Amino acid sequence: MIKLEPMGSPFNSDRSWDEKGKNMISNIYVIFDDYGIQSLQFIYFHEGAHVESQKHGHSGGQHIKRVTLENDEYVTALSGVYYEHRIRSLTFHTNKRKHGPFCKKFAHAYWKREIDVGIRDRSEFGGLFGSFTIGYSCGGYLSSIGMYVSHNAVPRTRFGATYDHQIIPLESLDHTTTRLHYQTPKIVDGFPVKPSRRYKSKLKDRILSKINKAIRFLIDL
């Protein structure tokens, strides 16, 4: 896994959290007030059941929003606003839509941060990590958030995907049928030309040919 540089900057006194390798996210609970993101909690789909993560951050909060991801939806990028040692606004980007921004009060473009490396497959997303402040009278805020990316991300071309330098076409050949498939007839001078096929004589003709050869052999004796 490759650990990307997070959005934000944690202090030594901050408490870190890590959800490395957990990419089957089904729900994200975002808790925030008018001044920033206070905590996050994730629900994962694991072995046919939904599993809750620990709550990362302050247990309070004025607003609680739930992000629900579809079965084929996954996180591809993060964006938000980092100012005065806290994540002021946060948006989760997926392969289908944007969820957020949460806490829109501080949305100045000057403080906006973004993490986007062009994820196009769930296997390339390796989970999230971050930190939150502790010891403040207001309860603390999310001070950083980042993501892991798989180092086995598959390079793409317009012809399909490559695995160990082997090109896999978008449409594979069907080897299950026993019928012969001939190419579409080409057009030559305006007339269709059928592909050539090897002629195979009928059984009756082959028997008569052998009888004639036998008769000629007896006559020559």
XYZ file of C-alpha atoms in Angstrom:
221
model
C 0.000 0.000 0.000
C 1.100 3.564 -0.736
C 0.242 6.104 1.954
C -0.531 9.417 0.273
C 0.204 12.750 1.907
C -2.892 13.686 3.927
C -5.034 16.758 3.693
C -4.216 18.726 6.837
C -1.263 18.646 9.211
C -1.455 16.748 12.518
C 0.418 17.930 15.602
C 2.346 15.605 17.894
C -0.432 15.885 20.477
C -3.118 14.749 18.020
C -4.560 11.252 18.102
C -4.186 9.278 14.889
C -6.524 6.691 13.394
C -5.999 4.205 10.583
C -8.401 2.138 8.463
C -5.783 0.636 6.139
C -7.001 -2.074 3.758
C -10.698 -1.465 4.452
C -12.127 -0.450 1.093
C -15.607 -2.041 1.282
C -17.241 1.049 2.802
C -21.039 0.988 2.874
C -21.745 4.006 5.123
C -19.868 7.027 6.475
C -21.161 9.042 9.434
C -19.921 12.643 9.404
C -20.344 14.662 12.623
C -19.679 18.406 12.411
C -20.647 21.842 13.681
C -20.353 25.322 12.184
C -16.566 25.369 12.611
C -15.371 22.053 11.238
C -15.535 18.261 11.084
C -15.586 16.777 14.573
C -15.587 13.030 13.940
C -15.984 10.249 11.385
C -17.242 6.685 11.653
C -17.283 4.033 8.928
C -19.468 0.998 8.278
C -17.825 -1.775 6.265
C -19.263 -4.746 4.432
C -17.274 -7.784 5.572
C -18.105 -11.485 5.048
C -21.774 -10.815 4.431
C -22.277 -8.487 7.406
C -21.930 -4.786 8.226
C -19.126 -4.000 10.682
C -18.715 -0.675 12.503
C -15.380 1.056 12.939
C -14.460 3.064 16.001
C -15.626 6.663 16.076
C -12.649 8.829 15.138
C -12.911 12.174 16.920
C -15.219 13.996 19.293
C -18.355 12.180 20.474
C -20.576 15.275 20.297
C -21.553 17.444 17.368
C -24.409 19.635 16.185
C -24.990 17.887 12.856
C -24.824 14.229 11.833
C -24.952 13.201 8.189
C -24.866 9.668 6.838
C -23.252 8.922 3.487
C -24.633 5.726 1.942
C -22.631 4.057 -0.818
C -24.156 1.644 -3.300
C -22.789 -1.890 -3.660
C -20.659 -0.952 -6.677
C -19.652 2.480 -5.327
C -16.249 3.237 -3.803
C -14.168 6.241 -2.721
C -11.921 7.733 -5.406
C -10.861 11.121 -3.985
C -11.146 13.589 -1.094
C -11.469 17.360 -1.047
C -12.042 19.958 1.629
C -10.871 23.048 3.465
C -8.039 22.987 6.004
C -7.601 26.104 8.138
C -6.307 26.803 11.655
C -5.370 23.202 12.380
C -8.690 21.595 11.542
C -10.622 20.224 8.588
C -13.244 22.928 8.127
C -15.095 21.259 5.256
C -14.980 17.764 3.746
C -16.262 16.081 0.564
C -16.046 12.394 -0.361
C -15.731 11.699 -4.088
C -16.766 8.304 -5.473
C -16.928 6.651 -8.877
C -20.576 7.784 -9.115
C -20.998 11.142 -7.362
C -19.805 13.652 -4.761
C -20.983 13.412 -1.146
C -20.704 16.807 0.499
C -19.365 19.290 1.226
C -20.081 18.894 4.929
C -19.757 22.156 6.878
C -19.933 24.836 4.186
C -19.139 27.858 6.331
C -15.429 27.874 5.449
C -15.396 27.230 1.718
C -12.825 29.765 0.544
C -10.883 28.441 -2.456
C -7.584 29.655 -0.977
C -7.757 27.042 1.801
C -9.131 24.231 -0.334
C -7.201 20.961 -0.466
C -7.699 17.902 -2.670
C -6.438 14.307 -2.886
C -7.094 12.799 -6.304
C -4.786 10.290 -8.017
C -7.271 9.041 -10.606
C -8.609 5.896 -8.921
C -10.794 3.950 -11.361
C -11.198 0.587 -9.650
C -12.104 -0.479 -6.115
C -8.905 -2.533 -5.836
C -6.859 0.675 -6.190
C -8.454 2.257 -3.105
C -6.733 1.019 0.047
C -8.615 2.717 2.876
C -8.422 5.962 4.877
C -6.373 7.352 7.751
C -6.124 10.611 9.668
C -5.942 12.357 13.024
C -8.023 14.511 15.346
C -7.241 17.055 18.027
C -7.739 16.345 21.724
C -7.726 18.419 24.889
C -9.673 21.409 23.586
C -12.628 22.771 25.512
C -14.721 22.569 22.349
C -14.081 18.816 22.106
C -11.631 18.685 19.215
C -11.788 18.453 15.437
C -10.494 16.356 12.587
C -6.988 17.677 11.906
C -6.045 15.521 8.908
C -7.384 12.858 6.571
C -5.632 10.864 3.874
C -5.950 7.692 1.844
C -4.052 4.576 0.868
C -3.602 3.492 -2.737
C -2.717 -0.032 -3.802
C 0.699 -0.311 -5.472
C -0.783 -3.083 -7.652
C -3.016 -0.616 -9.479
C -3.628 -1.905 -13.011
C -2.356 0.356 -15.829
C -4.913 0.940 -18.568
C -4.897 1.424 -22.285
C -7.797 2.025 -24.641
C -7.532 -1.629 -25.681
C -8.207 -3.018 -22.221
C -6.123 -3.809 -19.139
C -2.571 -5.094 -18.921
C -1.440 -7.838 -16.563
C 2.303 -8.600 -16.554
C 2.666 -7.034 -20.015
C -0.094 -9.232 -21.453
C -2.881 -7.312 -23.152
C -6.357 -8.542 -22.233
C -8.886 -7.459 -24.893
C -12.197 -5.945 -23.903
C -14.077 -8.820 -25.526
C -12.667 -12.328 -25.133
C -13.097 -15.063 -27.704
C -15.839 -17.635 -27.206
C -14.244 -21.084 -27.259
C -17.325 -22.969 -26.067
C -19.085 -23.301 -29.420
C -18.368 -26.187 -31.813
C -19.659 -24.429 -34.930
C -17.279 -22.845 -37.396
C -17.490 -19.073 -37.657
C -16.432 -17.561 -40.965
C -15.430 -13.990 -41.586
C -17.916 -11.528 -42.987
C -17.735 -11.588 -46.825
C -15.553 -8.827 -48.225
C -16.769 -6.456 -50.928
C -14.759 -6.553 -54.170
C -15.858 -4.259 -57.008
C -19.317 -4.004 -55.512
C -19.907 -7.768 -55.264
C -19.729 -9.808 -52.065
C -17.055 -12.479 -52.107
C -17.648 -15.403 -49.790
C -14.654 -16.797 -47.910
C -13.180 -19.877 -49.524
C -14.002 -23.238 -47.984
C -12.338 -26.558 -48.612
C -14.610 -28.780 -50.703
C -15.381 -32.180 -49.220
C -16.950 -34.775 -51.564
C -20.057 -36.686 -50.586
C -19.909 -40.283 -49.358
C -21.791 -41.589 -52.421
C -19.277 -40.028 -54.817
C -16.342 -41.469 -52.890
C -17.838 -45.004 -52.992
C -18.496 -44.809 -56.756
C -14.964 -43.562 -57.341
C -13.492 -46.532 -55.472
C -15.729 -48.983 -57.407
C -14.586 -47.502 -60.739
C -10.951 -47.831 -59.693
C -11.531 -51.482 -58.740
C -13.210 -52.245 -62.105
C -10.330 -50.650 -64.049
C -7.864 -52.675 -61.982
C -9.661 -55.966 -62.838
C -9.820 -55.097 -66.553
C -6.086 -54.432 -66.650
C -5.294 -57.889 -65.233
